Amino acid sequence: MLARTTSYTTFGIDAVAVEVEVDAARGLPTFALVGLPDQAVKEARERVRSAILNSQYALPPQRFTVNLAPADVKKEGGVFDLAIALGLLAASGQLDPAPLASVVVLGELALDGSVRPVHGVLPIALALRRSRRRLLVPASNAPEASVVDGVDVIPIRSLAEAVEILAGTRAITAARHPARRGRPALNRYEFDFEEVKGQAHAKRALEVAVAGGHHVLLIGPPGAGKTMLAQRIPTIQPKLSLEEALETSTIHSVAGLLNGEPLVRRRPFRAPHHTSSAIALVGGGSLPKPGEVSLAHHGVLFLDELPEFPRHVLESLRQPLEAGLVHIARAKRSVSFPAQFMLVAAMNPCPCGYLTDPSRRCRCPSTKVAAYLAKVSGPLLDRIDLHVDVPAVPFDALTNAPEGERSTHIRARVQQAIVVRRKRGQHHPTSQLRTKELKTYCEMAPPAVELLKSAMHELSLSARSYTKILKISRTIADLAESNQILPEHIAEAIQYRSLDRQLWA
């Protein structure tokens, strides 16, 4: 007897349908599993056999052949266990095969017949929005799948429960749809900018960076607060929209990082160690998985000790920074991961870290300082708009400074700047303005033109620096709700290009 049901796997963040065919025939008792399975799928034979027997069902002494089609797509993980078990029961006459044709089945089986959660349920649910097929998923994955409208999600806790639901002997309780209640609420953040003592210049720079979607490089001695500042950036970014939350949650679902939550409810903050490989940072592998740049989608990627990252790892960031996605090509198939993130990098001004610290003496030879700075290539620095000096905080600022401004107040100004930008007809971040758009959106008052001209001459700034300063000035003008770029906006923007001004390099 032949039974069929449908399961799914993921390739990148794309859902791929897999037809599970189970044939029970006369012959020596065997259990053959074909269809390009990896080792974890091959081991499903033992998990399924034990789960069936421990659920008080029988596995007749027949020749069972399980085919996972299409045969040229690599199958991995335990996501097919429940579908295989139900197919075996249908093929052996213990379950009516007809209901299996109208469902999609996902789930890994434990030896006692209980169903364990799997990765990548959200992109599968998104792929099923218009199929009108019920989705049987592990109960732990049901909140994740139920955020998608138009999908009838049935939570399953055991193999026996799945059989009873398909046989019609158990009432079906569909999972709730939390996404229908509106945008996901912003969780309370652990950090707040009011905790940062001093560093008014750096905090203002980060406000400008968030408002315009600019990438930032923080430069300062150890202990100045670079990491502390970076950790608080998500608290001043605009709240996630439902669409952004779904995009981010899809990536985290594939990576298995939702941790039981139906959606990512706040902007991600990813801080990989400087020993991370290029694949860990941008994604890849034989079966491509998202890297840190994609896990930071719609959030912040923080690279501390930037020059300590291997040069080839840093160079792999060029495409994500330029295009907002990672494209990975393989022999049989290519995959793209979204990667629209804010890069925040931090570094010391020299190997010992004290070149710009007035209270500590730097002992690094000039040749070592130059070699240290050269670890970060010019093309990568070209993609970072703001170079911000973060000096050591003096004792008085640590002990006597009043509480800083709360993140909610800063975020309100950021959101208002975005409103100003959109009223102007500019619907993408200022950092992404193309050259031909600069004239349209970056109108300068005559005194501002003169100031920028003087700065270009006095500081020997390049054409690249001119473009960066213009974009930063446009963001500062938006924060001031000014239609024109004024001289004070140009002057402030120049302060955020410390590498161009060569104050310490």
Short mmCIF file of C-alpha atoms in Angstrom, two decimals:
data_model
loop_
_atom_site.label_atom_id
_atom_site.label_comp_id
_atom_site.label_asym_id
_atom_site.label_seq_id
_atom_site.Cartn_x
_atom_site.Cartn_y
_atom_site.Cartn_z
CA MET A 1 0.00 0.00 0.00
CA LEU A 2 1.27 3.49 -0.87
CA ALA A 3 0.73 6.57 1.34
CA ARG A 4 1.74 10.16 0.68
CA THR A 5 2.01 13.29 2.78
CA THR A 6 3.86 16.57 2.53
CA SER A 7 6.57 18.06 4.67
CA TYR A 8 8.94 20.99 4.12
CA THR A 9 12.60 21.85 4.46
CA THR A 10 14.42 25.17 4.14
CA PHE A 11 17.22 26.23 1.84
CA GLY A 12 18.53 29.53 3.10
CA ILE A 13 15.30 31.25 4.17
CA ASP A 14 13.27 29.71 1.33
CA ALA A 15 10.79 26.92 2.09
CA VAL A 16 11.03 23.85 -0.15
CA ALA A 17 8.19 21.32 -0.29
CA VAL A 18 9.15 17.67 0.24
CA GLU A 19 6.74 14.88 -0.65
CA VAL A 20 7.04 11.95 1.74
CA GLU A 21 6.11 8.70 -0.05
CA VAL A 22 5.83 5.50 1.97
CA ASP A 23 5.36 2.11 0.32
CA ALA A 24 4.60 -1.09 2.21
CA ALA A 25 5.23 -4.26 0.17
CA ARG A 26 5.76 -7.97 0.66
CA GLY A 27 9.28 -9.14 1.23
CA LEU A 28 11.94 -9.31 3.90
CA PRO A 29 11.30 -6.83 6.73
CA THR A 30 13.40 -3.77 5.87
CA PHE A 31 13.18 -0.01 6.25
CA ALA A 32 14.82 1.82 3.35
CA LEU A 33 15.06 5.64 3.38
CA VAL A 34 15.99 7.33 0.09
CA GLY A 35 15.90 10.85 -1.38
CA LEU A 36 19.35 12.34 -0.57
CA PRO A 37 19.01 12.29 3.24
CA ASP A 38 21.83 13.44 5.51
CA GLN A 39 22.93 11.43 8.54
CA ALA A 40 20.31 12.99 10.83
CA VAL A 41 17.53 12.02 8.39
CA LYS A 42 18.89 8.49 8.02
CA GLU A 43 18.74 8.08 11.78
CA ALA A 44 14.99 8.83 11.58
CA ARG A 45 14.48 5.09 10.98
CA GLU A 46 15.37 4.30 14.59
CA ARG A 47 13.51 7.27 16.06
CA VAL A 48 10.36 6.50 14.06
CA ARG A 49 10.43 2.80 14.83
CA SER A 50 10.70 3.36 18.59
CA ALA A 51 8.10 6.17 18.55
CA ILE A 52 5.55 3.98 16.76
CA LEU A 53 6.02 1.05 19.12
CA ASN A 54 6.02 3.22 22.27
CA SER A 55 2.81 4.91 21.07
CA GLN A 56 1.07 1.51 21.12
CA TYR A 57 0.98 1.06 17.33
CA ALA A 58 2.45 -1.81 15.34
CA LEU A 59 5.15 -1.91 12.69
CA PRO A 60 4.29 -5.03 10.62
CA PRO A 61 7.13 -7.19 9.29
CA GLN A 62 6.98 -5.76 5.76
CA ARG A 63 9.32 -4.11 3.32
CA PHE A 64 8.97 -0.35 3.85
CA THR A 65 10.46 2.14 1.42
CA VAL A 66 10.37 5.85 2.26
CA ASN A 67 11.16 8.32 -0.50
CA LEU A 68 11.73 12.04 0.13
CA ALA A 69 11.07 13.83 -3.15
CA PRO A 70 12.52 15.69 -5.00
CA ALA A 71 15.47 13.37 -4.91
CA ASP A 72 18.07 16.01 -5.87
CA VAL A 73 17.43 18.29 -2.86
CA LYS A 74 19.56 17.56 0.19
CA LYS A 75 17.42 16.76 3.25
CA GLU A 76 18.70 17.47 6.75
CA GLY A 77 17.50 17.38 10.35
CA GLY A 78 14.61 15.68 12.10
CA VAL A 79 11.80 17.74 10.59
CA PHE A 80 10.51 14.75 8.55
CA ASP A 81 10.15 12.28 11.47
CA LEU A 82 6.45 12.85 12.14
CA ALA A 83 5.53 12.78 8.45
CA ILE A 84 7.42 9.50 7.97
CA ALA A 85 5.74 7.92 11.00
CA LEU A 86 2.25 8.92 9.84
CA GLY A 87 3.06 7.62 6.36
CA LEU A 88 4.15 4.28 7.78
CA LEU A 89 0.94 3.95 9.79
CA ALA A 90 -1.14 4.81 6.71
CA ALA A 91 0.80 2.44 4.44
CA SER A 92 0.38 -0.40 6.96
CA GLY A 93 -3.40 0.14 7.21
CA GLN A 94 -3.51 1.65 10.73
CA LEU A 95 -4.52 5.12 9.50
CA ASP A 96 -6.71 6.31 6.64
CA PRO A 97 -4.30 7.81 4.07
CA ALA A 98 -6.89 10.29 2.71
CA PRO A 99 -6.49 12.99 5.43
CA LEU A 100 -2.73 13.02 4.91
CA ALA A 101 -3.21 14.57 1.47
CA SER A 102 -4.66 17.77 2.95
CA VAL A 103 -2.04 18.50 5.61
CA VAL A 104 1.59 19.55 5.87
CA VAL A 105 3.45 17.76 8.65
CA LEU A 106 6.53 18.96 10.53
CA GLY A 107 8.14 17.59 13.67
CA GLU A 108 10.96 15.57 15.18
CA LEU A 109 10.02 12.50 17.18
CA ALA A 110 11.38 11.45 20.55
CA LEU A 111 11.65 7.73 21.27
CA ASP A 112 8.54 7.85 23.47
CA GLY A 113 6.44 9.30 20.64
CA SER A 114 6.41 12.92 21.82
CA VAL A 115 7.07 15.64 19.24
CA ARG A 116 10.03 17.98 19.55
CA PRO A 117 10.33 21.48 17.99
CA VAL A 118 12.20 22.08 14.73
CA HIS A 119 13.83 25.06 13.02
CA GLY A 120 12.48 27.13 10.14
CA VAL A 121 8.73 26.86 10.80
CA LEU A 122 8.00 30.54 10.12
CA PRO A 123 9.22 30.63 6.48
CA ILE A 124 7.29 27.40 5.87
CA ALA A 125 4.10 28.95 7.26
CA LEU A 126 4.66 32.01 5.05
CA ALA A 127 4.95 29.72 2.02
CA LEU A 128 1.60 28.08 2.89
CA ARG A 129 -0.46 31.27 3.19
CA ARG A 130 -2.54 30.56 0.07
CA SER A 131 -2.47 26.76 0.03
CA ARG A 132 -5.53 26.16 2.30
CA ARG A 133 -3.76 23.19 3.87
CA ARG A 134 -3.62 22.57 7.58
CA LEU A 135 -0.16 22.72 9.13
CA LEU A 136 0.62 20.15 11.81
CA VAL A 137 3.55 21.41 13.87
CA PRO A 138 5.08 20.68 17.28
CA ALA A 139 3.22 22.55 20.00
CA SER A 140 6.36 24.54 20.83
CA ASN A 141 6.45 25.86 17.25
CA ALA A 142 2.73 26.68 17.03
CA PRO A 143 3.01 30.31 18.30
CA GLU A 144 5.71 30.95 15.69
CA ALA A 145 3.67 29.52 12.81
CA SER A 146 0.41 31.15 13.93
CA VAL A 147 1.64 34.72 13.35
CA VAL A 148 0.96 34.16 9.63
CA ASP A 149 -2.60 34.96 8.60
CA GLY A 150 -4.39 32.41 6.40
CA VAL A 151 -2.70 29.30 7.79
CA ASP A 152 -4.63 26.81 9.95
CA VAL A 153 -1.99 25.75 12.49
CA ILE A 154 -2.63 22.58 14.52
CA PRO A 155 -0.28 22.09 17.51
CA ILE A 156 0.85 18.49 18.00
CA ARG A 157 2.35 17.10 21.21
CA SER A 158 2.72 13.43 20.30
CA LEU A 159 2.42 10.92 17.48
CA ALA A 160 -0.72 9.46 19.08
CA GLU A 161 -2.34 12.92 19.17
CA ALA A 162 -1.55 13.46 15.48
CA VAL A 163 -3.14 10.12 14.58
CA GLU A 164 -6.28 10.89 16.59
CA ILE A 165 -6.66 14.32 14.94
CA LEU A 166 -6.29 12.85 11.45
CA ALA A 167 -8.67 10.03 12.31
CA GLY A 168 -11.27 12.52 13.59
CA THR A 169 -11.42 11.10 17.11
CA ARG A 170 -9.89 14.17 18.79
CA ALA A 171 -11.18 17.73 18.62
CA ILE A 172 -8.92 20.12 16.74
CA THR A 173 -7.71 23.19 18.61
CA ALA A 174 -6.07 25.64 16.23
CA ALA A 175 -3.29 27.87 17.53
CA ARG A 176 -4.04 31.55 18.19
CA HIS A 177 -2.76 34.28 15.89
CA PRO A 178 -0.97 36.86 18.05
CA ALA A 179 0.04 38.94 15.00
CA ARG A 180 -3.59 39.90 14.38
CA ARG A 181 -3.55 42.04 17.51
CA GLY A 182 -1.31 44.55 15.72
CA ARG A 183 2.34 45.43 15.79
CA PRO A 184 4.52 43.44 18.20
CA ALA A 185 5.05 45.32 21.45
CA LEU A 186 8.52 46.60 22.23
CA ASN A 187 10.03 44.73 25.15
CA ARG A 188 11.68 46.69 27.93
CA TYR A 189 15.37 47.08 27.19
CA GLU A 190 18.02 46.12 29.67
CA PHE A 191 20.06 49.25 28.85
CA ASP A 192 19.31 52.98 28.55
CA PHE A 193 21.34 55.98 27.40
CA GLU A 194 20.66 57.76 30.69
CA GLU A 195 23.22 55.40 32.25
CA VAL A 196 26.06 56.79 30.10
CA LYS A 197 28.10 59.42 31.95
CA GLY A 198 29.59 62.18 29.81
CA GLN A 199 30.28 61.41 26.13
CA ALA A 200 27.79 64.01 24.91
CA HIS A 201 29.59 64.22 21.54
CA ALA A 202 29.44 60.45 20.99
CA LYS A 203 25.79 60.22 22.04
CA ARG A 204 24.85 62.99 19.64
CA ALA A 205 26.78 61.23 16.86
CA LEU A 206 24.87 58.01 17.46
CA GLU A 207 21.57 59.91 17.36
CA VAL A 208 22.57 61.30 13.96
CA ALA A 209 23.68 57.86 12.79
CA VAL A 210 20.39 56.18 13.72
CA ALA A 211 18.29 58.97 12.20
CA GLY A 212 20.04 58.67 8.83
CA GLY A 213 20.90 54.97 8.79
CA HIS A 214 24.64 55.73 8.82
CA HIS A 215 27.35 53.26 9.77
CA VAL A 216 29.63 54.34 12.65
CA LEU A 217 33.23 53.78 13.74
CA LEU A 218 33.95 54.60 17.41
CA ILE A 219 37.61 55.38 18.12
CA GLY A 220 38.98 55.76 21.63
CA PRO A 221 41.12 54.31 24.42
CA PRO A 222 40.14 51.25 26.46
CA GLY A 223 37.46 51.96 29.04
CA ALA A 224 36.09 55.05 27.32
CA GLY A 225 32.66 53.47 26.92
CA LYS A 226 32.58 52.40 23.26
CA THR A 227 30.87 49.08 23.97
CA MET A 228 28.51 50.70 26.47
CA LEU A 229 27.41 53.21 23.84
CA ALA A 230 26.97 50.56 21.14
CA GLN A 231 24.80 48.33 23.34
CA ARG A 232 22.31 51.15 23.79
CA ILE A 233 21.82 51.96 20.10
CA PRO A 234 18.77 49.64 19.66
CA THR A 235 17.01 51.58 22.42
CA ILE A 236 16.90 54.73 20.23
CA GLN A 237 16.03 53.01 16.96
CA PRO A 238 12.39 53.17 15.78
CA LYS A 239 10.14 50.33 16.91
CA LEU A 240 9.93 47.32 14.64
CA SER A 241 6.95 47.28 12.30
CA LEU A 242 5.08 43.99 11.86
CA GLU A 243 6.61 43.54 8.40
CA GLU A 244 10.13 44.13 9.73
CA ALA A 245 9.47 41.76 12.63
CA LEU A 246 8.35 39.00 10.22
CA GLU A 247 11.48 39.45 8.06
CA THR A 248 13.79 39.36 11.06
CA SER A 249 11.92 36.48 12.70
CA THR A 250 12.17 34.39 9.51
CA ILE A 251 15.95 34.57 9.64
CA HIS A 252 16.05 33.78 13.35
CA SER A 253 13.61 30.90 12.81
CA VAL A 254 15.91 29.26 10.25
CA ALA A 255 18.83 29.72 12.64
CA GLY A 256 16.83 28.29 15.56
CA LEU A 257 17.15 31.46 17.65
CA LEU A 258 13.51 32.39 18.34
CA ASN A 259 13.71 30.63 21.73
CA GLY A 260 9.99 29.93 21.92
CA GLU A 261 8.92 33.47 21.03
CA PRO A 262 6.50 33.82 18.07
CA LEU A 263 8.29 36.94 16.78
CA VAL A 264 11.44 38.96 17.29
CA ARG A 265 9.93 41.89 19.18
CA ARG A 266 12.87 44.30 19.26
CA ARG A 267 15.71 45.18 16.96
CA PRO A 268 18.52 42.63 17.14
CA PHE A 269 21.97 43.46 18.46
CA ARG A 270 24.68 41.06 17.31
CA ALA A 271 28.26 41.29 18.59
CA PRO A 272 30.41 38.47 17.12
CA HIS A 273 33.89 37.86 18.55
CA HIS A 274 36.87 38.97 16.49
CA THR A 275 37.90 35.33 15.98
CA SER A 276 34.73 34.67 13.95
CA SER A 277 35.18 33.21 10.47
CA ALA A 278 33.91 34.74 7.25
CA ILE A 279 31.17 32.09 7.06
CA ALA A 280 30.07 32.84 10.63
CA LEU A 281 29.92 36.54 9.80
CA VAL A 282 28.21 36.58 6.39
CA GLY A 283 26.70 33.08 6.20
CA GLY A 284 27.35 30.05 4.05
CA GLY A 285 28.19 26.38 4.44
CA SER A 286 27.33 23.37 2.28
CA LEU A 287 23.67 23.97 3.19
CA PRO A 288 23.78 27.78 3.51
CA LYS A 289 22.80 29.24 6.86
CA PRO A 290 22.47 32.92 7.80
CA GLY A 291 25.49 34.64 9.34
CA GLU A 292 25.75 37.45 11.85
CA VAL A 293 25.08 40.16 9.25
CA SER A 294 21.70 38.57 8.47
CA LEU A 295 20.87 37.87 12.11
CA ALA A 296 21.39 41.63 12.60
CA HIS A 297 18.83 42.44 9.86
CA HIS A 298 16.88 45.60 10.85
CA GLY A 299 19.19 45.95 13.86
CA VAL A 300 22.81 46.54 14.84
CA LEU A 301 25.96 44.59 14.02
CA PHE A 302 28.67 45.55 16.53
CA LEU A 303 32.27 44.69 15.71
CA ASP A 304 34.44 45.42 18.72
CA GLU A 305 38.23 45.56 18.26
CA LEU A 306 37.74 46.02 14.53
CA PRO A 307 41.44 45.70 13.49
CA GLU A 308 41.67 42.35 15.32
CA PHE A 309 39.29 40.73 12.83
CA PRO A 310 41.16 38.92 10.01
CA ARG A 311 41.38 41.18 6.98
CA HIS A 312 39.62 38.71 4.66
CA VAL A 313 36.74 38.48 7.13
CA LEU A 314 36.30 42.26 7.13
CA GLU A 315 36.49 42.37 3.33
CA SER A 316 33.55 39.96 3.18
CA LEU A 317 31.40 42.76 4.61
CA ARG A 318 31.67 44.86 1.45
CA GLN A 319 28.73 43.30 -0.42
CA PRO A 320 26.30 43.32 2.56
CA LEU A 321 27.14 46.95 3.35
CA GLU A 322 26.66 47.99 -0.28
CA ALA A 323 23.69 45.87 -1.33
CA GLY A 324 21.87 45.09 1.93
CA LEU A 325 21.93 41.35 1.23
CA VAL A 326 24.26 38.36 1.07
CA HIS A 327 24.23 36.26 -2.09
CA ILE A 328 25.71 32.77 -1.72
CA ALA A 329 26.15 30.62 -4.83
CA ARG A 330 26.35 26.83 -4.73
CA ALA A 331 26.68 24.30 -7.56
CA LYS A 332 22.99 23.35 -7.63
CA ARG A 333 21.33 26.39 -6.13
CA SER A 334 21.95 29.95 -4.97
CA VAL A 335 20.46 31.68 -1.95
CA SER A 336 20.18 35.26 -0.77
CA PHE A 337 19.91 36.41 2.85
CA PRO A 338 18.69 39.93 3.67
CA ALA A 339 21.27 41.98 5.57
CA GLN A 340 20.06 45.55 6.11
CA PHE A 341 21.80 46.44 9.34
CA MET A 342 23.56 49.34 11.01
CA LEU A 343 27.28 48.62 11.35
CA VAL A 344 28.82 49.94 14.55
CA ALA A 345 32.54 49.25 14.86
CA ALA A 346 34.93 50.12 17.66
CA MET A 347 38.70 50.31 17.74
CA ASN A 348 41.59 51.73 19.72
CA PRO A 349 43.70 54.48 18.12
CA CYS A 350 46.85 52.34 18.41
CA PRO A 351 47.87 48.83 19.57
CA CYS A 352 48.21 49.85 23.23
CA GLY A 353 45.12 52.04 22.99
CA TYR A 354 46.40 55.22 24.63
CA LEU A 355 47.51 57.38 21.70
CA THR A 356 44.67 59.89 22.25
CA ASP A 357 44.47 59.57 26.04
CA PRO A 358 45.94 62.70 27.70
CA SER A 359 46.47 60.90 31.01
CA ARG A 360 48.31 57.83 29.67
CA ARG A 361 51.45 57.68 27.60
CA CYS A 362 51.41 55.74 24.34
CA ARG A 363 54.55 53.63 23.80
CA CYS A 364 53.70 52.40 20.28
CA PRO A 365 56.23 53.25 17.53
CA SER A 366 54.74 55.18 14.62
CA THR A 367 55.32 52.21 12.33
CA LYS A 368 53.20 49.96 14.56
CA VAL A 369 50.45 52.56 14.75
CA ALA A 370 50.41 52.81 10.95
CA ALA A 371 50.35 49.00 10.58
CA TYR A 372 47.53 48.74 13.14
CA LEU A 373 45.37 51.27 11.30
CA ALA A 374 46.15 49.67 7.93
CA LYS A 375 44.43 46.45 9.07
CA VAL A 376 41.14 48.13 8.15
CA SER A 377 41.11 48.66 4.39
CA GLY A 378 40.20 51.88 2.65
CA PRO A 379 37.24 50.33 0.76
CA LEU A 380 35.69 49.22 4.06
CA LEU A 381 36.21 52.64 5.66
CA ASP A 382 34.58 54.16 2.54
CA ARG A 383 31.35 52.48 3.61
CA ILE A 384 31.42 53.92 7.14
CA ASP A 385 29.99 57.43 7.29
CA LEU A 386 30.79 58.57 10.83
CA HIS A 387 34.22 58.33 12.47
CA VAL A 388 33.62 59.39 16.08
CA ASP A 389 36.27 60.13 18.72
CA VAL A 390 35.34 58.68 22.13
CA PRO A 391 37.73 60.17 24.71
CA ALA A 392 38.35 58.83 28.19
CA VAL A 393 35.74 60.07 30.68
CA PRO A 394 37.22 62.36 33.36
CA PHE A 395 36.68 61.66 37.05
CA ASP A 396 34.32 64.61 37.59
CA ALA A 397 32.01 63.40 34.82
CA LEU A 398 31.83 59.95 36.40
CA THR A 399 31.02 61.21 39.90
CA ASN A 400 29.23 64.54 39.54
CA ALA A 401 27.54 64.46 36.14
CA PRO A 402 23.72 64.41 36.26
CA GLU A 403 21.67 61.58 34.80
CA GLY A 404 21.85 61.49 31.01
CA GLU A 405 18.91 61.84 28.63
CA ARG A 406 16.61 58.82 28.45
CA SER A 407 16.58 56.67 25.32
CA THR A 408 12.86 57.29 24.82
CA HIS A 409 13.48 61.02 24.40
CA ILE A 410 16.26 60.46 21.88
CA ARG A 411 14.13 57.95 19.97
CA ALA A 412 11.31 60.50 19.71
CA ARG A 413 13.67 62.92 17.93
CA VAL A 414 14.90 60.14 15.64
CA GLN A 415 11.34 59.21 14.68
CA GLN A 416 10.49 62.86 14.01
CA ALA A 417 13.54 63.18 11.73
CA ILE A 418 12.30 60.16 9.78
CA VAL A 419 8.88 61.81 9.43
CA VAL A 420 10.57 64.97 8.08
CA ARG A 421 12.54 62.89 5.58
CA ARG A 422 9.46 61.10 4.31
CA LYS A 423 7.48 64.33 3.94
CA ARG A 424 10.26 65.49 1.65
CA GLY A 425 9.52 62.48 -0.56
CA GLN A 426 12.63 60.54 0.48
CA HIS A 427 11.54 57.04 1.48
CA HIS A 428 14.94 55.43 2.06
CA PRO A 429 17.60 56.33 4.65
CA THR A 430 19.81 59.31 3.88
CA SER A 431 22.91 57.13 3.97
CA GLN A 432 21.55 55.32 0.89
CA LEU A 433 21.11 58.43 -1.26
CA ARG A 434 22.54 57.94 -4.73
CA THR A 435 24.78 60.56 -6.32
CA LYS A 436 22.04 61.85 -8.60
CA GLU A 437 19.73 62.30 -5.60
CA LEU A 438 22.12 64.54 -3.65
CA LYS A 439 21.14 67.63 -5.65
CA THR A 440 17.44 66.90 -5.13
CA TYR A 441 17.46 66.28 -1.40
CA CYS A 442 20.59 68.07 -0.14
CA GLU A 443 19.89 71.73 -0.83
CA MET A 444 22.49 73.93 0.90
CA ALA A 445 22.16 77.56 1.94
CA PRO A 446 24.85 79.76 0.30
CA PRO A 447 26.84 80.19 3.56
CA ALA A 448 26.87 76.40 3.96
CA VAL A 449 28.28 76.02 0.46
CA GLU A 450 31.07 78.45 1.32
CA LEU A 451 31.88 76.64 4.58
CA LEU A 452 32.03 73.24 2.88
CA LYS A 453 34.21 74.68 0.12
CA SER A 454 36.60 76.12 2.69
CA ALA A 455 36.72 72.81 4.60
CA MET A 456 37.47 70.87 1.43
CA HIS A 457 40.43 73.17 0.76
CA GLU A 458 41.80 73.53 4.29
CA LEU A 459 41.47 69.85 5.26
CA SER A 460 42.29 68.44 1.79
CA LEU A 461 39.10 66.39 1.78
CA SER A 462 38.38 63.96 -1.04
CA ALA A 463 35.28 63.73 -3.21
CA ARG A 464 34.23 60.73 -1.14
CA SER A 465 34.43 62.84 2.03
CA TYR A 466 32.38 65.57 0.37
CA THR A 467 29.56 63.10 -0.32
CA LYS A 468 29.66 61.69 3.22
CA ILE A 469 29.62 65.13 4.83
CA LEU A 470 26.70 66.15 2.64
CA LYS A 471 24.66 63.10 3.66
CA ILE A 472 25.46 63.53 7.36
CA SER A 473 24.54 67.22 7.12
CA ARG A 474 21.20 66.29 5.57
CA THR A 475 20.45 64.02 8.53
CA ILE A 476 21.44 66.72 11.02
CA ALA A 477 19.15 69.16 9.19
CA ASP A 478 16.31 66.64 9.44
CA LEU A 479 16.84 66.39 13.20
CA ALA A 480 16.60 70.19 13.31
CA GLU A 481 13.52 70.03 11.02
CA SER A 482 15.25 72.32 8.53
CA ASN A 483 14.55 72.13 4.81
CA GLN A 484 17.95 73.59 3.92
CA ILE A 485 21.38 72.47 5.05
CA LEU A 486 22.80 75.35 7.10
CA PRO A 487 26.44 76.17 8.04
CA GLU A 488 26.02 74.72 11.56
CA HIS A 489 24.91 71.42 10.04
CA ILE A 490 28.01 71.30 7.84
CA ALA A 491 30.26 72.19 10.77
CA GLU A 492 28.81 69.41 12.93
CA ALA A 493 29.08 66.85 10.12
CA ILE A 494 32.80 67.62 9.66
CA GLN A 495 33.35 66.77 13.34
CA TYR A 496 32.14 63.22 12.62
CA ARG A 497 34.90 62.56 10.05
CA SER A 498 37.92 62.29 12.35
CA LEU A 499 39.88 60.01 10.02
CA ASP A 500 39.56 62.57 7.22
CA ARG A 501 40.79 65.30 9.54
CA GLN A 502 43.78 63.10 10.53
CA LEU A 503 43.72 64.16 14.15
CA TRP A 504 45.71 61.19 15.31
CA ALA A 505 46.44 58.91 12.34
#
